[in-house]
């Protein structure tokens, strides 16, 4: 028997009831089901592994938690990013971190990666706006299936990685495809092509 999802819950209720359930995030009080596939997880795992290599090379204060929520203050929204890089030195300022893996301050975050799935509109529109407001310096949208709207990835649609870099309070976006080398301000020495990530679900 299917259980009806609540029509509206607060972010605190969400953290209590669904904080450990990786199948949901919360947007404006509405439970959003995350329909991740095996290939989605492969891509996220590959990106996380490559970023951890960079962290080991020269960023001892950075960490990629296994599980983490981003709680947007003054809203009923909590995102569950596929990969998030945090600055350990800033976690002392996080009001919830010592009790649960919840981030509320953009200054704690160095980079967020979202792997695009069926709810691509949230990754390309809503999260771009909210992560910019939060002050997340860099946001990657990994669309390995090329399913995002043409306004975002062009025509014809094709697998694309969009790197959004915060300038003042808005993201500047750069699209990467095929053998394009990714350009990251957070990890300027990163040596990684779009194809390496886009093909990681097919290895």
mmCIF file with all atom_site columns, C-alpha atoms in Angstrom:
data_model
loop_
_atom_site.group_PDB
_atom_site.id
_atom_site.type_symbol
_atom_site.label_atom_id
_atom_site.label_alt_id
_atom_site.label_comp_id
_atom_site.label_asym_id
_atom_site.label_entity_id
_atom_site.label_seq_id
_atom_site.pdbx_PDB_ins_code
_atom_site.Cartn_x
_atom_site.Cartn_y
_atom_site.Cartn_z
_atom_site.occupancy
_atom_site.B_iso_or_equiv
_atom_site.pdbx_formal_charge
_atom_site.auth_seq_id
_atom_site.auth_comp_id
_atom_site.auth_asym_id
_atom_site.auth_atom_id
_atom_site.pdbx_PDB_model_num
ATOM 1   C CA . UNK A 1 1   ? 0.000  0.000  0.000   1.00 0.00 ? 1   UNK A CA 1
ATOM 2   C CA . UNK A 1 2   ? 1.378  3.384  -0.986  1.00 0.00 ? 2   UNK A CA 1
ATOM 3   C CA . UNK A 1 3   ? 1.664  5.938  1.764   1.00 0.00 ? 3   UNK A CA 1
ATOM 4   C CA . UNK A 1 4   ? 0.689  9.481  0.809   1.00 0.00 ? 4   UNK A CA 1
ATOM 5   C CA . UNK A 1 5   ? 3.435  12.009 1.320   1.00 0.00 ? 5   UNK A CA 1
ATOM 6   C CA . UNK A 1 6   ? 2.611  15.007 3.512   1.00 0.00 ? 6   UNK A CA 1
ATOM 7   C CA . UNK A 1 7   ? 1.571  18.054 1.515   1.00 0.00 ? 7   UNK A CA 1
ATOM 8   C CA . UNK A 1 8   ? 3.680  20.487 3.556   1.00 0.00 ? 8   UNK A CA 1
ATOM 9   C CA . UNK A 1 9   ? 6.323  20.072 6.218   1.00 0.00 ? 9   UNK A CA 1
ATOM 10  C CA . UNK A 1 10  ? 8.754  22.468 7.820   1.00 0.00 ? 10  UNK A CA 1
ATOM 11  C CA . UNK A 1 11  ? 12.470 22.164 7.264   1.00 0.00 ? 11  UNK A CA 1
ATOM 12  C CA . UNK A 1 12  ? 12.939 21.137 10.901  1.00 0.00 ? 12  UNK A CA 1
ATOM 13  C CA . UNK A 1 13  ? 10.359 18.356 10.494  1.00 0.00 ? 13  UNK A CA 1
ATOM 14  C CA . UNK A 1 14  ? 12.109 17.280 7.317   1.00 0.00 ? 14  UNK A CA 1
ATOM 15  C CA . UNK A 1 15  ? 15.493 17.061 9.028   1.00 0.00 ? 15  UNK A CA 1
ATOM 16  C CA . UNK A 1 16  ? 13.994 15.033 11.876  1.00 0.00 ? 16  UNK A CA 1
ATOM 17  C CA . UNK A 1 17  ? 11.908 12.670 9.736   1.00 0.00 ? 17  UNK A CA 1
ATOM 18  C CA . UNK A 1 18  ? 13.866 12.464 6.488   1.00 0.00 ? 18  UNK A CA 1
ATOM 19  C CA . UNK A 1 19  ? 17.372 13.650 7.352   1.00 0.00 ? 19  UNK A CA 1
ATOM 20  C CA . UNK A 1 20  ? 18.779 10.130 7.033   1.00 0.00 ? 20  UNK A CA 1
ATOM 21  C CA . UNK A 1 21  ? 16.624 9.223  4.021   1.00 0.00 ? 21  UNK A CA 1
ATOM 22  C CA . UNK A 1 22  ? 18.669 9.961  0.923   1.00 0.00 ? 22  UNK A CA 1
ATOM 23  C CA . UNK A 1 23  ? 15.593 9.627  -1.273  1.00 0.00 ? 23  UNK A CA 1
ATOM 24  C CA . UNK A 1 24  ? 14.190 13.078 -0.500  1.00 0.00 ? 24  UNK A CA 1
ATOM 25  C CA . UNK A 1 25  ? 14.970 16.742 -0.322  1.00 0.00 ? 25  UNK A CA 1
ATOM 26  C CA . UNK A 1 26  ? 12.672 19.639 0.554   1.00 0.00 ? 26  UNK A CA 1
ATOM 27  C CA . UNK A 1 27  ? 11.724 22.624 -1.593  1.00 0.00 ? 27  UNK A CA 1
ATOM 28  C CA . UNK A 1 28  ? 9.351  25.242 -0.196  1.00 0.00 ? 28  UNK A CA 1
ATOM 29  C CA . UNK A 1 29  ? 7.894  22.746 2.258   1.00 0.00 ? 29  UNK A CA 1
ATOM 30  C CA . UNK A 1 30  ? 7.261  20.109 -0.422  1.00 0.00 ? 30  UNK A CA 1
ATOM 31  C CA . UNK A 1 31  ? 8.946  16.724 -0.304  1.00 0.00 ? 31  UNK A CA 1
ATOM 32  C CA . UNK A 1 32  ? 10.809 16.111 -3.552  1.00 0.00 ? 32  UNK A CA 1
ATOM 33  C CA . UNK A 1 33  ? 11.704 12.526 -4.364  1.00 0.00 ? 33  UNK A CA 1
ATOM 34  C CA . UNK A 1 34  ? 15.247 12.068 -5.628  1.00 0.00 ? 34  UNK A CA 1
ATOM 35  C CA . UNK A 1 35  ? 15.052 9.491  -8.390  1.00 0.00 ? 35  UNK A CA 1
ATOM 36  C CA . UNK A 1 36  ? 18.724 8.596  -8.549  1.00 0.00 ? 36  UNK A CA 1
ATOM 37  C CA . UNK A 1 37  ? 19.822 5.705  -10.756 1.00 0.00 ? 37  UNK A CA 1
ATOM 38  C CA . UNK A 1 38  ? 22.892 3.512  -10.531 1.00 0.00 ? 38  UNK A CA 1
ATOM 39  C CA . UNK A 1 39  ? 24.673 5.511  -13.261 1.00 0.00 ? 39  UNK A CA 1
ATOM 40  C CA . UNK A 1 40  ? 23.843 8.748  -11.386 1.00 0.00 ? 40  UNK A CA 1
ATOM 41  C CA . UNK A 1 41  ? 25.652 7.329  -8.367  1.00 0.00 ? 41  UNK A CA 1
ATOM 42  C CA . UNK A 1 42  ? 28.596 6.216  -10.503 1.00 0.00 ? 42  UNK A CA 1
ATOM 43  C CA . UNK A 1 43  ? 29.027 9.723  -11.886 1.00 0.00 ? 43  UNK A CA 1
ATOM 44  C CA . UNK A 1 44  ? 28.732 11.352 -8.444  1.00 0.00 ? 44  UNK A CA 1
ATOM 45  C CA . UNK A 1 45  ? 31.201 8.828  -7.007  1.00 0.00 ? 45  UNK A CA 1
ATOM 46  C CA . UNK A 1 46  ? 33.682 9.478  -9.816  1.00 0.00 ? 46  UNK A CA 1
ATOM 47  C CA . UNK A 1 47  ? 33.521 13.253 -9.343  1.00 0.00 ? 47  UNK A CA 1
ATOM 48  C CA . UNK A 1 48  ? 33.904 12.904 -5.582  1.00 0.00 ? 48  UNK A CA 1
ATOM 49  C CA . UNK A 1 49  ? 36.943 10.642 -6.037  1.00 0.00 ? 49  UNK A CA 1
ATOM 50  C CA . UNK A 1 50  ? 38.654 13.079 -8.401  1.00 0.00 ? 50  UNK A CA 1
ATOM 51  C CA . UNK A 1 51  ? 37.979 16.033 -6.097  1.00 0.00 ? 51  UNK A CA 1
ATOM 52  C CA . UNK A 1 52  ? 39.348 14.068 -3.143  1.00 0.00 ? 52  UNK A CA 1
ATOM 53  C CA . UNK A 1 53  ? 42.582 13.586 -5.086  1.00 0.00 ? 53  UNK A CA 1
ATOM 54  C CA . UNK A 1 54  ? 42.862 17.373 -5.403  1.00 0.00 ? 54  UNK A CA 1
ATOM 55  C CA . UNK A 1 55  ? 42.059 17.800 -1.722  1.00 0.00 ? 55  UNK A CA 1
ATOM 56  C CA . UNK A 1 56  ? 44.811 15.326 -0.788  1.00 0.00 ? 56  UNK A CA 1
ATOM 57  C CA . UNK A 1 57  ? 47.271 17.229 -2.981  1.00 0.00 ? 57  UNK A CA 1
ATOM 58  C CA . UNK A 1 58  ? 46.962 20.552 -1.274  1.00 0.00 ? 58  UNK A CA 1
ATOM 59  C CA . UNK A 1 59  ? 43.753 21.389 0.542   1.00 0.00 ? 59  UNK A CA 1
ATOM 60  C CA . UNK A 1 60  ? 43.969 19.784 3.997   1.00 0.00 ? 60  UNK A CA 1
ATOM 61  C CA . UNK A 1 61  ? 41.126 21.931 5.352   1.00 0.00 ? 61  UNK A CA 1
ATOM 62  C CA . UNK A 1 62  ? 38.634 20.707 2.750   1.00 0.00 ? 62  UNK A CA 1
ATOM 63  C CA . UNK A 1 63  ? 36.424 17.665 3.238   1.00 0.00 ? 63  UNK A CA 1
ATOM 64  C CA . UNK A 1 64  ? 33.718 15.847 1.282   1.00 0.00 ? 64  UNK A CA 1
ATOM 65  C CA . UNK A 1 65  ? 31.171 14.426 3.750   1.00 0.00 ? 65  UNK A CA 1
ATOM 66  C CA . UNK A 1 66  ? 29.450 11.166 2.960   1.00 0.00 ? 66  UNK A CA 1
ATOM 67  C CA . UNK A 1 67  ? 26.065 12.674 3.748   1.00 0.00 ? 67  UNK A CA 1
ATOM 68  C CA . UNK A 1 68  ? 25.029 16.303 4.084   1.00 0.00 ? 68  UNK A CA 1
ATOM 69  C CA . UNK A 1 69  ? 22.009 18.619 3.843   1.00 0.00 ? 69  UNK A CA 1
ATOM 70  C CA . UNK A 1 70  ? 22.047 22.297 2.965   1.00 0.00 ? 70  UNK A CA 1
ATOM 71  C CA . UNK A 1 71  ? 19.383 24.135 4.950   1.00 0.00 ? 71  UNK A CA 1
ATOM 72  C CA . UNK A 1 72  ? 18.460 27.484 3.464   1.00 0.00 ? 72  UNK A CA 1
ATOM 73  C CA . UNK A 1 73  ? 17.735 29.858 6.316   1.00 0.00 ? 73  UNK A CA 1
ATOM 74  C CA . UNK A 1 74  ? 14.392 31.704 6.384   1.00 0.00 ? 74  UNK A CA 1
ATOM 75  C CA . UNK A 1 75  ? 12.929 29.104 3.994   1.00 0.00 ? 75  UNK A CA 1
ATOM 76  C CA . UNK A 1 76  ? 11.386 25.646 4.172   1.00 0.00 ? 76  UNK A CA 1
ATOM 77  C CA . UNK A 1 77  ? 14.020 24.246 1.831   1.00 0.00 ? 77  UNK A CA 1
ATOM 78  C CA . UNK A 1 78  ? 16.794 21.694 2.359   1.00 0.00 ? 78  UNK A CA 1
ATOM 79  C CA . UNK A 1 79  ? 18.887 20.425 -0.537  1.00 0.00 ? 79  UNK A CA 1
ATOM 80  C CA . UNK A 1 80  ? 20.782 17.140 -0.578  1.00 0.00 ? 80  UNK A CA 1
ATOM 81  C CA . UNK A 1 81  ? 23.717 17.696 -2.964  1.00 0.00 ? 81  UNK A CA 1
ATOM 82  C CA . UNK A 1 82  ? 25.331 14.782 -4.773  1.00 0.00 ? 82  UNK A CA 1
ATOM 83  C CA . UNK A 1 83  ? 28.804 16.047 -3.846  1.00 0.00 ? 83  UNK A CA 1
ATOM 84  C CA . UNK A 1 84  ? 29.704 18.908 -1.520  1.00 0.00 ? 84  UNK A CA 1
ATOM 85  C CA . UNK A 1 85  ? 33.143 20.215 -0.560  1.00 0.00 ? 85  UNK A CA 1
ATOM 86  C CA . UNK A 1 86  ? 33.269 21.887 2.845   1.00 0.00 ? 86  UNK A CA 1
ATOM 87  C CA . UNK A 1 87  ? 35.860 24.045 4.553   1.00 0.00 ? 87  UNK A CA 1
ATOM 88  C CA . UNK A 1 88  ? 36.551 22.399 7.922   1.00 0.00 ? 88  UNK A CA 1
ATOM 89  C CA . UNK A 1 89  ? 37.795 25.661 9.415   1.00 0.00 ? 89  UNK A CA 1
ATOM 90  C CA . UNK A 1 90  ? 34.330 27.182 8.981   1.00 0.00 ? 90  UNK A CA 1
ATOM 91  C CA . UNK A 1 91  ? 32.328 24.364 10.517  1.00 0.00 ? 91  UNK A CA 1
ATOM 92  C CA . UNK A 1 92  ? 32.787 25.782 14.018  1.00 0.00 ? 92  UNK A CA 1
ATOM 93  C CA . UNK A 1 93  ? 30.306 28.487 12.973  1.00 0.00 ? 93  UNK A CA 1
ATOM 94  C CA . UNK A 1 94  ? 27.647 26.005 11.869  1.00 0.00 ? 94  UNK A CA 1
ATOM 95  C CA . UNK A 1 95  ? 24.865 25.849 14.486  1.00 0.00 ? 95  UNK A CA 1
ATOM 96  C CA . UNK A 1 96  ? 23.743 22.278 13.678  1.00 0.00 ? 96  UNK A CA 1
ATOM 97  C CA . UNK A 1 97  ? 26.929 20.544 12.548  1.00 0.00 ? 97  UNK A CA 1
ATOM 98  C CA . UNK A 1 98  ? 27.946 19.077 15.909  1.00 0.00 ? 98  UNK A CA 1
ATOM 99  C CA . UNK A 1 99  ? 24.605 17.244 16.147  1.00 0.00 ? 99  UNK A CA 1
ATOM 100 C CA . UNK A 1 100 ? 23.735 16.488 12.527  1.00 0.00 ? 100 UNK A CA 1
ATOM 101 C CA . UNK A 1 101 ? 25.285 16.889 9.053   1.00 0.00 ? 101 UNK A CA 1
ATOM 102 C CA . UNK A 1 102 ? 23.422 20.071 8.151   1.00 0.00 ? 102 UNK A CA 1
ATOM 103 C CA . UNK A 1 103 ? 25.033 23.172 6.632   1.00 0.00 ? 103 UNK A CA 1
ATOM 104 C CA . UNK A 1 104 ? 23.358 26.578 6.873   1.00 0.00 ? 104 UNK A CA 1
ATOM 105 C CA . UNK A 1 105 ? 26.127 29.019 5.896   1.00 0.00 ? 105 UNK A CA 1
ATOM 106 C CA . UNK A 1 106 ? 27.485 29.551 2.419   1.00 0.00 ? 106 UNK A CA 1
ATOM 107 C CA . UNK A 1 107 ? 30.898 30.386 3.892   1.00 0.00 ? 107 UNK A CA 1
ATOM 108 C CA . UNK A 1 108 ? 31.238 26.722 4.913   1.00 0.00 ? 108 UNK A CA 1
ATOM 109 C CA . UNK A 1 109 ? 30.867 25.527 1.324   1.00 0.00 ? 109 UNK A CA 1
ATOM 110 C CA . UNK A 1 110 ? 33.558 25.592 -1.353  1.00 0.00 ? 110 UNK A CA 1
ATOM 111 C CA . UNK A 1 111 ? 31.824 23.657 -4.120  1.00 0.00 ? 111 UNK A CA 1
ATOM 112 C CA . UNK A 1 112 ? 28.576 21.803 -4.828  1.00 0.00 ? 112 UNK A CA 1
ATOM 113 C CA . UNK A 1 113 ? 27.991 19.212 -7.553  1.00 0.00 ? 113 UNK A CA 1
ATOM 114 C CA . UNK A 1 114 ? 24.554 18.105 -8.727  1.00 0.00 ? 114 UNK A CA 1
ATOM 115 C CA . UNK A 1 115 ? 24.165 15.183 -11.136 1.00 0.00 ? 115 UNK A CA 1
ATOM 116 C CA . UNK A 1 116 ? 21.145 15.875 -13.318 1.00 0.00 ? 116 UNK A CA 1
ATOM 117 C CA . UNK A 1 117 ? 18.279 13.401 -13.191 1.00 0.00 ? 117 UNK A CA 1
ATOM 118 C CA . UNK A 1 118 ? 14.611 13.538 -14.144 1.00 0.00 ? 118 UNK A CA 1
ATOM 119 C CA . UNK A 1 119 ? 13.946 16.657 -12.065 1.00 0.00 ? 119 UNK A CA 1
ATOM 120 C CA . UNK A 1 120 ? 16.527 18.634 -14.063 1.00 0.00 ? 120 UNK A CA 1
ATOM 121 C CA . UNK A 1 121 ? 14.577 21.882 -13.734 1.00 0.00 ? 121 UNK A CA 1
ATOM 122 C CA . UNK A 1 122 ? 15.554 22.123 -10.058 1.00 0.00 ? 122 UNK A CA 1
ATOM 123 C CA . UNK A 1 123 ? 19.260 21.698 -10.852 1.00 0.00 ? 123 UNK A CA 1
ATOM 124 C CA . UNK A 1 124 ? 19.335 24.252 -13.665 1.00 0.00 ? 124 UNK A CA 1
ATOM 125 C CA . UNK A 1 125 ? 16.986 26.893 -12.299 1.00 0.00 ? 125 UNK A CA 1
ATOM 126 C CA . UNK A 1 126 ? 15.997 26.719 -8.644  1.00 0.00 ? 126 UNK A CA 1
ATOM 127 C CA . UNK A 1 127 ? 19.343 25.586 -7.250  1.00 0.00 ? 127 UNK A CA 1
ATOM 128 C CA . UNK A 1 128 ? 21.315 28.034 -9.383  1.00 0.00 ? 128 UNK A CA 1
ATOM 129 C CA . UNK A 1 129 ? 19.338 30.849 -7.801  1.00 0.00 ? 129 UNK A CA 1
ATOM 130 C CA . UNK A 1 130 ? 19.427 29.530 -4.248  1.00 0.00 ? 130 UNK A CA 1
ATOM 131 C CA . UNK A 1 131 ? 23.100 28.532 -4.234  1.00 0.00 ? 131 UNK A CA 1
ATOM 132 C CA . UNK A 1 132 ? 24.000 31.988 -5.550  1.00 0.00 ? 132 UNK A CA 1
ATOM 133 C CA . UNK A 1 133 ? 21.968 33.669 -2.812  1.00 0.00 ? 133 UNK A CA 1
ATOM 134 C CA . UNK A 1 134 ? 23.651 31.425 -0.239  1.00 0.00 ? 134 UNK A CA 1
ATOM 135 C CA . UNK A 1 135 ? 27.047 32.448 -1.593  1.00 0.00 ? 135 UNK A CA 1
ATOM 136 C CA . UNK A 1 136 ? 28.317 29.050 -2.792  1.00 0.00 ? 136 UNK A CA 1
ATOM 137 C CA . UNK A 1 137 ? 31.483 29.951 -4.769  1.00 0.00 ? 137 UNK A CA 1
ATOM 138 C CA . UNK A 1 138 ? 31.207 27.202 -7.366  1.00 0.00 ? 138 UNK A CA 1
ATOM 139 C CA . UNK A 1 139 ? 28.360 24.969 -8.528  1.00 0.00 ? 139 UNK A CA 1
ATOM 140 C CA . UNK A 1 140 ? 28.720 22.152 -11.071 1.00 0.00 ? 140 UNK A CA 1
ATOM 141 C CA . UNK A 1 141 ? 25.748 20.784 -12.993 1.00 0.00 ? 141 UNK A CA 1
ATOM 142 C CA . UNK A 1 142 ? 26.707 17.407 -14.456 1.00 0.00 ? 142 UNK A CA 1
ATOM 143 C CA . UNK A 1 143 ? 24.210 16.501 -17.172 1.00 0.00 ? 143 UNK A CA 1
ATOM 144 C CA . UNK A 1 144 ? 25.720 13.257 -18.450 1.00 0.00 ? 144 UNK A CA 1
ATOM 145 C CA . UNK A 1 145 ? 22.540 12.318 -20.324 1.00 0.00 ? 145 UNK A CA 1
ATOM 146 C CA . UNK A 1 146 ? 22.026 15.717 -21.938 1.00 0.00 ? 146 UNK A CA 1
ATOM 147 C CA . UNK A 1 147 ? 18.438 15.970 -20.713 1.00 0.00 ? 147 UNK A CA 1
ATOM 148 C CA . UNK A 1 148 ? 18.422 19.591 -19.561 1.00 0.00 ? 148 UNK A CA 1
ATOM 149 C CA . UNK A 1 149 ? 16.419 22.204 -21.435 1.00 0.00 ? 149 UNK A CA 1
ATOM 150 C CA . UNK A 1 150 ? 17.794 23.714 -24.642 1.00 0.00 ? 150 UNK A CA 1
ATOM 151 C CA . UNK A 1 151 ? 17.957 27.111 -22.957 1.00 0.00 ? 151 UNK A CA 1
ATOM 152 C CA . UNK A 1 152 ? 20.571 25.632 -20.623 1.00 0.00 ? 152 UNK A CA 1
ATOM 153 C CA . UNK A 1 153 ? 22.633 23.234 -22.766 1.00 0.00 ? 153 UNK A CA 1
ATOM 154 C CA . UNK A 1 154 ? 21.891 24.395 -26.300 1.00 0.00 ? 154 UNK A CA 1
ATOM 155 C CA . UNK A 1 155 ? 20.647 22.711 -29.448 1.00 0.00 ? 155 UNK A CA 1
ATOM 156 C CA . UNK A 1 156 ? 21.139 19.939 -30.291 1.00 0.00 ? 156 UNK A CA 1
ATOM 157 C CA . UNK A 1 157 ? 21.071 18.746 -26.708 1.00 0.00 ? 157 UNK A CA 1
ATOM 158 C CA . UNK A 1 158 ? 24.133 16.788 -25.670 1.00 0.00 ? 158 UNK A CA 1
ATOM 159 C CA . UNK A 1 159 ? 25.900 15.714 -22.481 1.00 0.00 ? 159 UNK A CA 1
ATOM 160 C CA . UNK A 1 160 ? 27.224 18.845 -20.809 1.00 0.00 ? 160 UNK A CA 1
ATOM 161 C CA . UNK A 1 161 ? 28.892 19.979 -17.607 1.00 0.00 ? 161 UNK A CA 1
ATOM 162 C CA . UNK A 1 162 ? 28.003 23.507 -16.557 1.00 0.00 ? 162 UNK A CA 1
ATOM 163 C CA . UNK A 1 163 ? 30.331 25.184 -14.071 1.00 0.00 ? 163 UNK A CA 1
ATOM 164 C CA . UNK A 1 164 ? 28.768 28.180 -12.345 1.00 0.00 ? 164 UNK A CA 1
ATOM 165 C CA . UNK A 1 165 ? 31.282 30.543 -10.749 1.00 0.00 ? 165 UNK A CA 1
ATOM 166 C CA . UNK A 1 166 ? 30.026 33.188 -8.339  1.00 0.00 ? 166 UNK A CA 1
ATOM 167 C CA . UNK A 1 167 ? 30.930 36.731 -9.367  1.00 0.00 ? 167 UNK A CA 1
ATOM 168 C CA . UNK A 1 168 ? 29.536 39.329 -6.980  1.00 0.00 ? 168 UNK A CA 1
ATOM 169 C CA . UNK A 1 169 ? 26.147 37.740 -6.266  1.00 0.00 ? 169 UNK A CA 1
ATOM 170 C CA . UNK A 1 170 ? 25.479 36.054 -9.620  1.00 0.00 ? 170 UNK A CA 1
ATOM 171 C CA . UNK A 1 171 ? 26.797 32.957 -11.349 1.00 0.00 ? 171 UNK A CA 1
ATOM 172 C CA . UNK A 1 172 ? 28.844 33.167 -14.515 1.00 0.00 ? 172 UNK A CA 1
ATOM 173 C CA . UNK A 1 173 ? 28.281 29.927 -16.431 1.00 0.00 ? 173 UNK A CA 1
ATOM 174 C CA . UNK A 1 174 ? 30.667 28.018 -18.646 1.00 0.00 ? 174 UNK A CA 1
ATOM 175 C CA . UNK A 1 175 ? 29.695 24.880 -20.556 1.00 0.00 ? 175 UNK A CA 1
ATOM 176 C CA . UNK A 1 176 ? 32.067 21.958 -21.080 1.00 0.00 ? 176 UNK A CA 1
ATOM 177 C CA . UNK A 1 177 ? 31.657 19.042 -23.491 1.00 0.00 ? 177 UNK A CA 1
ATOM 178 C CA . UNK A 1 178 ? 33.686 16.279 -25.097 1.00 0.00 ? 178 UNK A CA 1
ATOM 179 C CA . UNK A 1 179 ? 37.420 16.780 -24.451 1.00 0.00 ? 179 UNK A CA 1
ATOM 180 C CA . UNK A 1 180 ? 37.080 20.254 -22.941 1.00 0.00 ? 180 UNK A CA 1
ATOM 181 C CA . UNK A 1 181 ? 39.235 20.619 -19.837 1.00 0.00 ? 181 UNK A CA 1
ATOM 182 C CA . UNK A 1 182 ? 37.216 21.751 -16.847 1.00 0.00 ? 182 UNK A CA 1
ATOM 183 C CA . UNK A 1 183 ? 38.051 25.153 -15.393 1.00 0.00 ? 183 UNK A CA 1
ATOM 184 C CA . UNK A 1 184 ? 37.587 25.439 -11.630 1.00 0.00 ? 184 UNK A CA 1
ATOM 185 C CA . UNK A 1 185 ? 38.505 28.435 -9.501  1.00 0.00 ? 185 UNK A CA 1
ATOM 186 C CA . UNK A 1 186 ? 38.233 26.325 -6.354  1.00 0.00 ? 186 UNK A CA 1
ATOM 187 C CA . UNK A 1 187 ? 40.626 23.696 -7.745  1.00 0.00 ? 187 UNK A CA 1
ATOM 188 C CA . UNK A 1 188 ? 42.735 25.600 -10.304 1.00 0.00 ? 188 UNK A CA 1
ATOM 189 C CA . UNK A 1 189 ? 45.148 22.685 -10.839 1.00 0.00 ? 189 UNK A CA 1
ATOM 190 C CA . UNK A 1 190 ? 42.383 20.194 -11.602 1.00 0.00 ? 190 UNK A CA 1
ATOM 191 C CA . UNK A 1 191 ? 43.213 18.119 -14.670 1.00 0.00 ? 191 UNK A CA 1
ATOM 192 C CA . UNK A 1 192 ? 39.915 16.624 -15.774 1.00 0.00 ? 192 UNK A CA 1
ATOM 193 C CA . UNK A 1 193 ? 37.980 16.640 -19.036 1.00 0.00 ? 193 UNK A CA 1
ATOM 194 C CA . UNK A 1 194 ? 34.251 16.704 -19.520 1.00 0.00 ? 194 UNK A CA 1
ATOM 195 C CA . UNK A 1 195 ? 34.421 13.318 -21.252 1.00 0.00 ? 195 UNK A CA 1
ATOM 196 C CA . UNK A 1 196 ? 36.124 11.679 -18.278 1.00 0.00 ? 196 UNK A CA 1
ATOM 197 C CA . UNK A 1 197 ? 33.155 12.591 -16.108 1.00 0.00 ? 197 UNK A CA 1
ATOM 198 C CA . UNK A 1 198 ? 30.463 12.112 -18.746 1.00 0.00 ? 198 UNK A CA 1
ATOM 199 C CA . UNK A 1 199 ? 31.757 8.625  -19.588 1.00 0.00 ? 199 UNK A CA 1
ATOM 200 C CA . UNK A 1 200 ? 32.137 7.505  -15.964 1.00 0.00 ? 200 UNK A CA 1
ATOM 201 C CA . UNK A 1 201 ? 28.630 5.995  -15.973 1.00 0.00 ? 201 UNK A CA 1
ATOM 202 C CA . UNK A 1 202 ? 29.586 3.730  -18.887 1.00 0.00 ? 202 UNK A CA 1
ATOM 203 C CA . UNK A 1 203 ? 32.886 2.354  -17.620 1.00 0.00 ? 203 UNK A CA 1
#
